[in-house]
XYZ file of C-alpha atoms in Angstrom:
749
model
C 14.659 -7.516 14.277
C 11.323 -6.074 15.452
C 7.759 -7.326 15.462
C 7.096 -5.176 12.418
C 9.738 -6.109 9.904
C 9.671 -7.931 6.581
C 12.345 -9.543 4.464
C 11.978 -8.617 0.785
C 13.962 -9.135 -2.376
C 15.849 -6.078 -3.609
C 14.993 -4.979 -7.142
C 17.227 -2.486 -8.943
C 14.365 -0.733 -10.715
C 13.844 2.726 -9.257
C 11.630 5.360 -10.812
C 13.420 7.998 -12.859
C 12.649 10.646 -10.249
C 13.794 8.438 -7.344
C 17.332 7.721 -8.480
C 19.961 8.492 -5.837
C 17.541 10.404 -3.631
C 17.301 7.887 -0.774
C 13.857 6.594 -1.842
C 12.610 2.997 -1.672
C 9.250 1.982 -3.122
C 6.941 -0.673 -1.677
C 3.631 -2.196 -2.704
C 0.686 -0.406 -0.967
C -0.148 -3.600 0.927
C 3.405 -3.814 2.258
C 3.199 -0.210 3.457
C -0.039 -1.066 5.277
C 1.426 -4.210 6.817
C 4.358 -2.238 8.190
C 2.132 0.599 9.394
C 3.908 3.077 7.121
C 2.734 6.049 5.096
C 4.525 7.560 2.070
C 7.370 9.740 3.295
C 8.007 7.732 6.475
C 11.590 6.698 7.300
C 12.486 2.994 7.215
C 15.402 0.950 8.493
C 17.053 -1.273 5.845
C 19.366 -4.158 6.677
C 21.438 -6.189 4.249
C 25.136 -6.896 4.772
C 25.159 -3.546 6.527
C 22.418 -1.221 7.747
C 21.196 2.050 6.289
C 17.939 4.001 6.141
C 15.682 5.500 3.505
C 12.345 7.146 2.845
C 9.403 4.897 1.907
C 7.253 5.704 -1.120
C 4.287 3.969 -2.697
C 4.881 1.702 -5.698
C 2.277 1.006 -8.364
C -0.532 -1.348 -7.434
C 0.768 -3.725 -10.128
C 4.158 -4.005 -8.388
C 5.222 -7.183 -6.610
C 4.556 -7.466 -2.867
C 7.763 -9.450 -2.481
C 10.075 -6.791 -3.910
C 11.718 -3.685 -2.511
C 12.447 -1.246 -5.342
C 15.660 0.703 -4.775
C 18.462 2.376 -6.721
C 22.138 1.490 -7.017
C 23.117 3.940 -4.283
C 20.917 2.315 -1.621
C 21.928 -1.196 -2.690
C 25.578 -0.142 -2.461
C 25.048 1.221 1.043
C 23.361 -2.079 1.974
C 26.166 -4.144 0.458
C 23.732 -6.262 -1.587
C 23.139 -6.797 -5.276
C 19.991 -6.862 -7.334
C 18.030 -9.882 -6.092
C 19.583 -9.886 -2.618
C 17.590 -10.105 0.610
C 16.829 -6.912 2.532
C 15.008 -6.605 5.857
C 12.856 -3.514 6.199
C 11.339 -2.112 9.383
C 9.750 1.169 10.487
C 12.024 3.567 12.351
C 11.282 6.751 14.248
C 12.453 9.903 12.513
C 15.138 11.503 14.696
C 16.423 14.874 13.552
C 20.121 15.045 12.818
C 21.998 17.582 14.889
C 25.270 17.474 12.993
C 26.359 15.787 9.761
C 29.885 15.776 8.340
C 30.765 14.775 4.769
C 33.745 14.318 2.499
C 33.870 14.415 -1.263
C 35.968 15.431 -4.280
C 38.077 18.510 -3.590
C 36.557 20.493 -6.456
C 33.042 19.813 -5.132
C 33.965 20.762 -1.574
C 35.442 23.997 -2.869
C 32.399 24.900 -4.972
C 29.480 23.785 -2.783
C 28.812 25.850 0.332
C 27.628 24.142 3.546
C 24.237 25.822 3.161
C 23.829 24.443 -0.348
C 25.021 21.045 0.879
C 22.359 21.024 3.597
C 19.617 21.710 1.045
C 20.883 18.822 -1.098
C 20.477 16.532 1.945
C 17.247 18.055 3.246
C 14.605 15.390 3.927
C 17.050 12.486 3.522
C 17.974 9.847 6.106
C 21.752 9.717 6.551
C 23.950 7.090 8.214
C 27.664 7.334 8.971
C 29.594 5.495 6.265
C 26.856 5.883 3.641
C 27.338 7.404 0.227
C 24.899 10.187 -0.662
C 24.292 12.262 -3.784
C 23.742 15.982 -4.323
C 20.367 15.305 -5.946
C 17.738 16.950 -3.681
C 15.019 14.774 -2.209
C 12.252 16.424 -4.240
C 10.071 13.323 -4.583
C 8.354 13.657 -1.199
C 9.409 17.092 0.061
C 7.583 19.013 2.736
C 5.339 21.639 1.129
C 7.029 24.416 3.093
C 10.454 23.640 1.610
C 9.412 22.737 -1.938
C 10.505 26.115 -3.333
C 13.737 25.873 -1.349
C 14.563 22.482 -2.836
C 13.994 23.889 -6.321
C 16.348 26.761 -5.511
C 18.950 24.226 -4.402
C 18.603 22.361 -7.689
C 19.206 25.536 -9.708
C 22.128 26.683 -7.577
C 23.863 23.297 -7.666
C 23.477 23.151 -11.420
C 24.888 26.656 -11.794
C 27.730 26.160 -9.311
C 28.955 22.649 -10.053
C 27.828 22.221 -13.641
C 26.992 18.920 -15.284
C 28.866 16.820 -12.698
C 26.487 17.682 -9.853
C 24.027 14.917 -10.813
C 26.631 12.128 -10.657
C 28.857 13.219 -7.754
C 28.842 10.997 -4.649
C 29.776 12.146 -1.144
C 30.506 10.072 1.974
C 28.894 10.702 5.365
C 31.726 10.602 7.918
C 29.681 11.419 11.035
C 25.970 11.724 11.810
C 24.851 12.802 15.267
C 21.357 13.302 16.754
C 20.004 16.730 17.657
C 20.581 17.907 21.209
C 16.818 17.841 21.803
C 16.547 14.151 20.914
C 15.580 11.752 23.707
C 18.413 9.680 25.192
C 18.944 6.578 23.077
C 16.978 7.988 20.158
C 18.437 7.061 16.829
C 20.505 4.256 18.297
C 20.532 2.674 14.844
C 22.694 5.591 13.729
C 20.381 7.024 11.046
C 19.016 10.552 11.286
C 16.812 12.892 9.250
C 18.421 16.057 7.871
C 16.389 19.197 8.671
C 16.960 22.942 8.335
C 18.260 22.906 11.927
C 20.957 20.336 11.157
C 24.519 21.657 11.207
C 26.054 20.352 7.973
C 29.658 20.791 6.942
C 32.672 19.446 5.123
C 35.315 17.500 7.022
C 38.031 20.026 8.029
C 35.898 22.717 6.382
C 33.177 25.207 7.097
C 29.741 24.469 8.521
C 26.300 25.998 8.151
C 24.789 28.929 10.038
C 27.730 31.143 9.081
C 29.876 29.580 11.798
C 33.119 30.579 10.073
C 35.218 30.015 13.176
C 34.071 26.436 13.644
C 35.501 23.566 11.690
C 34.155 20.073 11.322
C 36.607 17.757 13.038
C 36.693 13.960 13.148
C 35.648 12.293 16.377
C 38.216 12.485 19.146
C 38.011 8.735 19.559
C 39.626 8.268 16.206
C 42.966 9.202 17.690
C 43.829 11.265 14.628
C 44.977 14.846 15.055
C 42.871 16.972 12.733
C 44.612 19.043 10.132
C 44.111 22.783 10.219
C 41.092 24.084 8.344
C 41.742 24.618 4.661
C 40.498 28.010 3.537
C 39.805 28.189 -0.177
C 42.102 30.853 -1.631
C 40.567 33.711 -3.560
C 40.914 33.280 -7.319
C 43.350 35.466 -9.200
C 41.973 38.208 -11.417
C 44.225 36.850 -14.164
C 42.271 33.591 -13.995
C 38.999 35.369 -14.841
C 39.139 36.088 -18.579
C 36.409 38.457 -19.659
C 35.909 39.780 -16.126
C 39.075 41.826 -15.690
C 37.406 45.142 -16.512
C 34.598 44.454 -14.033
C 37.121 43.244 -11.450
C 39.165 46.428 -11.808
C 36.059 48.574 -11.319
C 35.158 46.681 -8.138
C 38.765 46.717 -6.872
C 38.990 50.486 -7.254
C 35.712 50.983 -5.383
C 36.663 48.670 -2.496
C 40.173 50.109 -2.246
C 38.782 53.636 -2.066
C 36.162 52.693 0.513
C 38.464 50.645 2.772
C 41.854 52.328 2.467
C 41.380 55.927 1.294
C 38.372 57.339 3.095
C 40.461 60.278 4.297
C 40.686 61.498 0.706
C 36.911 61.398 0.451
C 36.673 63.312 3.742
C 38.939 66.067 2.466
C 36.730 66.314 -0.610
C 33.612 66.535 1.556
C 31.980 63.404 0.156
C 31.486 59.717 0.921
C 31.369 56.467 -1.020
C 28.650 53.820 -0.960
C 29.925 50.251 -1.040
C 26.619 48.650 -2.063
C 27.005 46.807 -5.376
C 24.713 44.622 -7.471
C 26.491 42.172 -9.809
C 24.303 40.735 -12.565
C 25.036 38.129 -15.185
C 24.110 34.649 -16.422
C 24.152 31.800 -13.927
C 27.600 30.258 -13.664
C 29.366 33.211 -15.312
C 31.709 33.843 -12.373
C 29.972 36.585 -10.399
C 30.976 35.218 -6.986
C 34.509 34.484 -8.192
C 34.734 38.081 -9.401
C 33.820 39.426 -5.953
C 36.194 37.091 -4.109
C 39.039 37.947 -6.488
C 38.496 41.686 -5.985
C 38.349 41.268 -2.207
C 41.585 39.271 -2.325
C 43.378 42.058 -4.187
C 42.186 44.620 -1.620
C 43.223 42.200 1.180
C 39.872 41.904 2.947
C 37.969 38.751 3.784
C 34.728 37.684 2.128
C 31.720 36.418 4.065
C 29.169 34.627 1.920
C 25.433 34.456 2.562
C 23.215 32.366 0.286
C 19.888 34.193 0.018
C 17.609 31.159 -0.671
C 18.809 29.492 2.541
C 17.908 32.573 4.598
C 14.573 33.010 2.796
C 13.603 29.465 3.815
C 13.773 30.289 7.513
C 10.892 31.671 9.530
C 10.564 35.452 9.480
C 12.071 35.852 12.958
C 14.921 33.425 12.294
C 15.698 35.053 8.941
C 15.775 38.522 10.503
C 18.108 37.307 13.268
C 20.376 35.614 10.744
C 20.614 38.781 8.631
C 21.360 41.025 11.591
C 23.925 38.600 13.054
C 25.753 38.314 9.724
C 25.814 42.054 9.103
C 26.971 42.762 12.669
C 29.791 40.250 12.167
C 30.918 42.010 8.993
C 30.789 45.442 10.634
C 32.615 44.518 13.837
C 35.346 42.101 12.763
C 37.409 44.348 10.544
C 37.286 45.070 6.805
C 35.163 42.501 5.016
C 32.889 42.119 2.019
C 29.463 40.594 2.608
C 28.620 38.613 -0.527
C 24.912 37.776 -0.851
C 24.275 35.389 -3.741
C 20.951 34.859 -5.549
C 19.573 37.980 -3.866
C 16.214 37.727 -5.687
C 15.198 35.079 -3.124
C 15.388 37.660 -0.312
C 14.023 40.630 -2.252
C 11.643 39.329 -4.932
C 10.044 41.827 -7.269
C 6.535 40.371 -7.347
C 6.038 38.974 -3.834
C 7.682 41.300 -1.312
C 7.306 40.128 2.274
C 8.409 40.991 5.781
C 11.821 39.372 5.282
C 12.422 41.602 2.266
C 11.581 44.677 4.336
C 14.006 43.657 7.089
C 16.639 42.850 4.463
C 16.424 46.339 2.939
C 16.608 47.935 6.387
C 19.655 45.873 7.435
C 21.294 46.490 4.069
C 20.806 50.250 4.388
C 22.280 50.252 7.909
C 25.323 48.278 6.748
C 26.021 50.518 3.749
C 25.594 53.702 5.811
C 28.067 52.303 8.344
C 30.662 51.907 5.586
C 30.431 48.140 5.159
C 30.806 46.593 1.698
C 27.769 44.596 0.577
C 27.807 42.920 -2.845
C 24.681 41.119 -4.073
C 24.606 38.857 -7.112
C 21.750 37.675 -9.289
C 21.265 35.901 -12.592
C 17.684 37.178 -12.811
C 17.859 40.973 -12.442
C 14.292 41.350 -13.680
C 13.123 39.411 -10.595
C 14.905 41.652 -8.061
C 12.949 44.268 -6.122
C 13.702 47.625 -7.842
C 13.906 49.240 -4.381
C 17.304 47.576 -3.901
C 18.752 49.853 -6.577
C 18.084 52.936 -4.458
C 21.150 55.245 -3.963
C 21.450 54.350 -0.261
C 21.416 50.610 -1.002
C 22.976 49.059 -4.138
C 24.007 52.217 -5.945
C 26.439 50.577 -8.368
C 25.563 47.814 -10.826
C 28.213 45.704 -12.539
C 27.172 43.471 -15.432
C 29.015 40.233 -16.216
C 28.612 39.512 -19.931
C 28.086 36.209 -21.647
C 31.481 35.202 -23.101
C 31.896 35.270 -26.859
C 33.995 32.732 -28.771
C 37.273 34.579 -28.094
C 36.623 34.768 -24.351
C 35.541 31.117 -24.237
C 38.843 30.240 -25.898
C 40.718 32.156 -23.199
C 38.659 30.564 -20.423
C 39.319 27.101 -21.834
C 43.041 27.844 -21.872
C 42.893 28.705 -18.148
C 40.755 25.678 -17.290
C 42.956 23.211 -19.174
C 46.415 24.531 -18.320
C 46.927 21.704 -15.803
C 45.695 19.114 -18.307
C 48.070 17.200 -20.598
C 46.404 17.933 -23.949
C 47.027 15.855 -27.057
C 48.377 17.566 -30.148
C 45.035 17.267 -31.933
C 43.155 19.360 -29.326
C 41.982 22.603 -30.916
C 40.569 24.883 -28.242
C 39.466 27.362 -30.918
C 37.142 24.729 -32.343
C 35.845 23.771 -28.891
C 35.135 27.441 -28.170
C 33.280 27.795 -31.479
C 31.108 24.790 -30.627
C 30.040 26.102 -27.228
C 27.729 29.096 -27.818
C 25.808 29.966 -24.674
C 28.399 28.338 -22.383
C 29.563 30.266 -19.324
C 32.620 29.617 -17.165
C 30.895 26.930 -15.054
C 29.734 25.102 -18.180
C 33.231 25.187 -19.674
C 34.658 23.866 -16.401
C 32.122 21.021 -16.510
C 33.074 20.370 -20.138
C 36.790 20.172 -19.316
C 36.047 17.916 -16.335
C 33.902 15.577 -18.444
C 36.589 15.423 -21.147
C 39.148 14.509 -18.481
C 36.899 11.751 -17.132
C 36.461 10.278 -20.601
C 40.213 10.413 -21.187
C 40.799 8.603 -17.892
C 38.313 5.879 -18.822
C 40.181 5.312 -22.096
C 43.650 5.221 -20.545
C 43.299 3.548 -17.158
C 46.657 1.788 -17.478
C 48.566 4.495 -19.387
C 51.614 6.003 -17.711
C 51.201 9.364 -19.426
C 47.507 9.810 -20.251
C 46.439 12.782 -22.351
C 43.120 14.434 -23.164
C 42.355 14.196 -26.873
C 40.022 16.136 -29.121
C 37.762 13.070 -29.246
C 37.250 13.416 -25.482
C 36.065 17.007 -25.871
C 33.805 15.974 -28.745
C 32.245 13.241 -26.616
C 31.849 15.645 -23.690
C 30.037 18.137 -25.931
C 27.348 15.538 -26.527
C 26.292 15.520 -22.874
C 27.274 18.920 -21.440
C 24.788 21.675 -22.198
C 24.498 25.314 -21.053
C 23.161 25.150 -17.489
C 21.309 28.456 -17.844
C 19.183 26.810 -20.502
C 18.580 23.538 -18.659
C 14.816 24.081 -18.478
C 14.324 25.360 -21.998
C 13.973 23.883 -25.471
C 17.394 25.209 -26.400
C 19.712 22.895 -28.291
C 22.601 23.100 -30.698
C 21.533 22.081 -34.189
C 23.156 19.037 -35.804
C 22.250 19.857 -39.442
C 23.543 22.606 -41.716
C 22.390 24.365 -44.872
C 24.344 21.773 -46.859
C 21.670 19.286 -45.797
C 19.016 21.436 -47.516
C 19.185 20.255 -51.102
C 17.083 22.938 -52.759
C 15.933 26.558 -52.295
C 19.231 28.143 -53.410
C 17.816 31.682 -53.532
C 16.103 31.308 -50.151
C 19.287 29.991 -48.556
C 21.269 32.937 -49.929
C 18.785 35.451 -48.508
C 18.809 33.755 -45.130
C 22.608 33.587 -45.106
C 22.796 37.351 -45.600
C 20.007 38.167 -43.128
C 20.756 35.672 -40.376
C 24.233 34.169 -40.618
C 26.184 37.300 -41.494
C 25.014 39.257 -38.411
C 25.953 36.301 -36.181
C 29.222 35.431 -37.933
C 30.603 38.846 -38.935
C 29.445 41.394 -36.307
C 32.787 43.210 -36.614
C 32.177 43.894 -40.301
C 28.797 45.459 -39.557
C 30.412 47.600 -36.853
C 33.234 48.639 -39.187
C 30.750 49.746 -41.841
C 28.627 51.510 -39.238
C 25.387 49.668 -39.972
C 22.975 47.878 -37.691
C 22.542 44.194 -38.656
C 19.012 42.942 -39.378
C 17.039 42.081 -36.257
C 14.735 39.512 -37.756
C 13.285 37.645 -40.707
C 9.799 36.390 -41.470
C 9.559 33.104 -43.371
C 6.220 32.523 -45.028
C 4.982 29.813 -47.301
C 2.671 26.788 -47.508
C 2.721 24.331 -44.598
C 5.182 21.456 -44.775
C 7.659 23.180 -47.095
C 10.637 23.253 -44.753
C 10.475 26.545 -42.849
C 11.328 24.923 -39.511
C 14.031 22.744 -41.059
C 15.607 25.825 -42.646
C 15.875 27.538 -39.263
C 17.480 24.469 -37.687
C 19.960 24.236 -40.568
C 20.778 27.925 -40.216
C 21.603 27.455 -36.550
C 23.810 24.469 -37.333
C 25.715 26.392 -39.998
C 26.218 29.441 -37.798
C 27.041 27.455 -34.630
C 24.134 29.178 -32.923
C 21.507 27.965 -30.491
C 17.870 27.582 -31.437
C 15.141 28.671 -29.058
C 11.964 27.432 -30.685
C 8.532 28.538 -29.490
C 5.099 27.949 -30.958
C 3.154 31.189 -31.053
C 0.275 29.954 -28.924
C 2.646 28.607 -26.212
C 3.293 32.128 -24.934
C -0.364 33.080 -24.590
C -2.020 32.872 -21.172
C -5.434 33.864 -19.877
C -3.846 35.455 -16.792
C -3.210 39.172 -17.045
C 0.480 39.938 -17.459
C 1.626 36.319 -17.848
C 1.888 36.435 -21.659
C 4.044 39.564 -21.579
C 6.179 37.977 -18.847
C 6.657 34.895 -21.056
C 7.856 37.104 -23.931
C 10.363 38.899 -21.673
C 11.604 35.581 -20.279
C 12.010 34.189 -23.807
C 14.252 37.040 -24.867
C 16.193 36.961 -21.589
C 17.008 33.310 -22.209
C 18.015 34.180 -25.768
C 20.426 36.882 -24.577
C 21.912 34.499 -22.022
C 22.589 31.869 -24.697
C 23.744 34.155 -27.530
C 24.423 33.686 -30.392
C 20.827 32.543 -30.611
C 18.077 32.174 -33.157
C 14.691 32.852 -31.617
C 12.266 30.923 -33.811
C 8.649 32.018 -33.460
C 6.622 29.388 -35.265
C 3.020 30.281 -36.141
C 3.814 33.910 -35.405
C 0.384 34.975 -36.704
C -1.131 33.425 -33.550
C 1.312 35.322 -31.328
C 1.210 38.715 -33.047
C -2.062 39.176 -34.954
C -3.240 42.555 -36.184
C -4.014 44.642 -33.122
C -7.528 45.770 -32.335
C -9.281 42.776 -33.856
C -8.999 40.200 -31.064
C -11.713 39.386 -28.537
C -9.413 38.123 -25.776
C -9.467 41.172 -23.534
C -6.373 42.712 -25.120
C -3.957 39.865 -24.380
C -2.582 39.570 -27.918
C -2.337 43.358 -28.240
C -0.156 43.464 -25.134
C 1.936 40.568 -26.447
C 2.553 42.438 -29.709
C 3.614 45.490 -27.699
C 5.983 43.325 -25.628
C 7.478 41.828 -28.806
C 8.043 45.270 -30.328
C 9.698 46.443 -27.116
C 12.055 43.456 -27.063
C 12.954 43.791 -30.740
C 13.918 47.464 -30.717
C 13.549 48.606 -27.125
C 16.088 50.128 -24.775
C 17.885 46.823 -24.109
C 19.671 45.916 -27.316
C 19.582 42.446 -28.809
C 23.212 41.463 -29.350
C 23.957 38.285 -31.296
C 20.254 37.418 -31.300
C 18.267 37.096 -34.518
C 14.523 36.535 -34.507
C 13.009 34.346 -37.215
C 9.233 34.085 -37.519
C 7.301 31.596 -39.622
C 3.709 31.683 -40.789
C 1.304 30.441 -43.444
C -0.699 33.681 -43.237
C 1.593 36.719 -43.447
C -1.432 38.974 -43.975
C -2.569 38.249 -40.397
C 0.693 39.419 -38.769
C 0.583 42.906 -37.269
C 2.202 45.318 -39.730
C 4.214 47.050 -36.988
C 6.169 43.821 -36.549
C 7.223 43.859 -40.204
C 8.729 47.315 -40.443
C 12.531 47.888 -40.675
C 14.347 47.167 -37.424
C 12.067 44.260 -36.550
C 11.128 41.338 -38.830
C 12.221 43.516 -41.699
C 12.978 40.884 -44.356
C 10.182 38.690 -45.642
C 11.393 35.501 -47.300
C 9.019 33.376 -49.337
C 9.595 29.608 -48.996
C 7.846 28.189 -52.088
C 6.576 24.649 -52.479
C 9.213 22.370 -54.008
C 9.325 21.928 -57.761
C 10.249 18.625 -59.433
C 13.991 19.165 -59.040
C 13.627 20.184 -55.412
C 11.353 17.203 -54.719
C 14.032 14.904 -56.134
C 16.595 16.405 -53.753
C 14.203 15.991 -50.832
C 13.516 12.365 -51.745
C 17.257 11.660 -51.952
C 17.812 13.219 -48.545
C 14.904 11.316 -46.996
C 16.084 8.040 -48.556
C 19.713 8.494 -47.552
C 19.517 5.667 -45.006
C 16.866 3.618 -46.855
C 18.152 0.718 -49.049
C 16.368 1.385 -52.364
C 16.225 -1.237 -55.075
C 17.690 -0.356 -58.511
C 14.188 -0.110 -60.018
C 13.312 2.964 -57.888
C 13.695 6.070 -60.094
C 13.607 9.051 -57.729
C 13.730 11.800 -60.426
C 10.801 10.230 -62.259
C 8.927 9.792 -58.993
C 9.580 13.432 -58.080
C 8.103 14.561 -61.383
C 4.811 12.821 -60.582
C 4.434 14.324 -57.109
C 2.602 17.510 -58.012
C 1.251 19.408 -54.950
C 3.489 17.344 -52.621
C 5.234 19.356 -49.910
C 8.639 18.512 -48.471
C 6.928 16.819 -45.537
C 4.769 14.787 -47.930
C 7.870 13.587 -49.821
C 9.539 12.462 -46.589
C 6.310 10.728 -45.549
C 6.210 8.893 -48.898
C 9.682 7.413 -48.353
C 8.750 6.406 -44.827
C 5.517 4.759 -45.983
C 7.392 2.850 -48.725
C 9.716 1.376 -46.090
C 6.686 0.375 -44.007
C 5.139 -1.270 -47.076
C 8.297 -3.383 -47.438
C 8.002 -4.398 -43.771
C 4.335 -5.346 -44.217
C 5.316 -7.635 -47.054
C 8.133 -9.241 -45.076
C 9.870 -8.396 -41.835
C 12.994 -9.874 -43.431
C 12.920 -7.387 -46.332
C 16.316 -5.881 -47.169
C 15.380 -3.366 -49.885
C 12.532 -1.037 -50.825
C 11.360 -1.679 -54.390
C 9.355 0.345 -56.902
C 6.340 -1.801 -56.034
C 6.583 -0.677 -52.419
C 6.861 2.946 -53.543
C 3.737 2.507 -55.684
C 1.867 1.101 -52.700
C 2.976 4.059 -50.601
C 1.877 6.405 -53.380
C -1.663 5.088 -52.954
C -1.626 5.853 -49.224
C 0.152 9.239 -49.070
C -1.818 12.114 -50.549
C -0.602 15.640 -51.343
C -1.341 18.195 -48.652
C -0.778 21.466 -50.521
C -3.887 23.539 -51.192
C -3.661 25.034 -54.730
C -5.702 28.077 -53.709
C -3.428 28.812 -50.744
C -0.268 28.255 -52.798
C -1.522 30.626 -55.509
C -2.447 33.312 -52.951
C 0.963 33.095 -51.272
C 2.735 33.301 -54.640
C 0.766 36.467 -55.532
C 1.551 37.941 -52.101
C 5.271 37.288 -52.702
C 5.084 38.943 -56.124
C 3.385 42.006 -54.661
C 6.072 42.295 -51.942
C 8.826 41.960 -54.551
C 7.186 44.643 -56.725
C 7.225 47.023 -53.760
């Protein structure tokens, strides 16, 4: 022990953002007593020793407790309530770190991505670590880099990336460390640390160097395992794109003499675009494998995080390696990090220059991006990336084929219906489906730990669907609806109109194509507030197995010039990536008011123009239907309501007595009503009550029963009468009458 150490009681109560990130929290007074500041490394000793990063706990926390997560306690070998000695330790940079983990993770996660997942963490040989980046106390200079790592890990590994644990096999100090530094065996991972998989590749593009176990172990290392290129047959939905790339690479590498006789040349610069996790990198590696050339991968965010000089050297070294070591394809992933559209810098200039030199020299350079709108347009110049290949979002048929490939090694039960799984996964790409299959397998294993012949059942896929979501939509409000139109007990005519305008285009696109007609692009729902417009949209999505992307009109408006239009473009990009999708624009009158009448410097006028461009612009909306909702249809810009845009206006009237009875029954489905509660009679007395008011009445009646007795088992007519005194109707007769007249005028033409 040292003169500055304390023995505290371990408490398994980490903050939500701390979990599995190597963070321990201490009372501010304890930090002061140890001479620590937030972000400082600390030495932790229990049954074994490890290290972590200190953070400040709330002032109300106990001074006697050390707050840590299950990962740190496991590395210490203690349980919740055990004794842990904590002491300051000098941060010594790690020179080399080697890890092992599940084979599928080692195959999917590059050493560069692995280093970013460990960046800013203290590592000790023998410790378990997670892939969750240390983004609680990151250095300001690498904050954007850590965020890029989070996105890339999510896209590459899928859902499992947050729960995967790796083991540190070796951790060595940097060569510049003082002799004896880090004698405790814990080191801080930096951007200069060489990180790699055991018997695998390491960072800095050192493809010839493998990570070997220490010679003292006495074990002869196995030869490095090179991940084989995927087969084109294992890439359903990408075979056409793969064939196009194969033909180009074959011509450029093996048949240049033909081009010479024709007096022309070929440019091997290619940009591959598509949703995150859709298989862009696998497509390139498969094509290179067919042409029999090696693939060298460069992750753009990792290069962009270096200093300008270091990034330029790294780019030139990598390109020189590709040009001088025989036929090879340089694969640059997430290229928008090196050549951003809005913030070009010196690294982007060097990148374009190096790229041009490589393409002119006959090298093959393939860049990938899931955000083509964020890529510098200069990259699409003829002398750079002259060919663009788009990877589409898979439809239900392609998802079914991908699931068949992903589950062919799985023993599936007879009740597994991959067609149904494919239908329930709109917006899923290949990485998401792989995560889904993996999660289903894990759940099957948990059920059948002692079975000799375990199988994956349909129930396992159903359970996996509850937790696995499209990774491309991880930061959005996108979710698959759980209700259907059958849960809407009234509005028969409205439901029929919406079925024709919304569900048919999403469910029967082939029929529209066969008849040669363009399906409706959008619908405008209008009616009094609280009458179920939002619920109708959610039910539509549930019936059509579509995703819902819900946005309040005012959420897209910004005082900064250009930001509102950018938000509209981003909204529709997310919708295309998750198709089939319903884009629900609530309060659309705030987003698209009549142009020329606003006093906001033209912001709303530009937003309306952006909306019109997205609805019927050059880039078609496939399997995307836009549904707007408003209480004031007269305030919506008329250009938005013409054919080809929100062309069908559907009036959602206030509920009549019969409809109110249906709403009350639906709201009271889980409420134990006494026999003396007559819902039809109650519905008849609720004039000017909206659907929301009816639901509130049932809720208030249940609360009245609780006020009378917390042991109440039923809701009686007396409780309903008490609720009737509290809940008042919210419908404005003047507004309802005006909307009814507006609907009549629209119907009359």
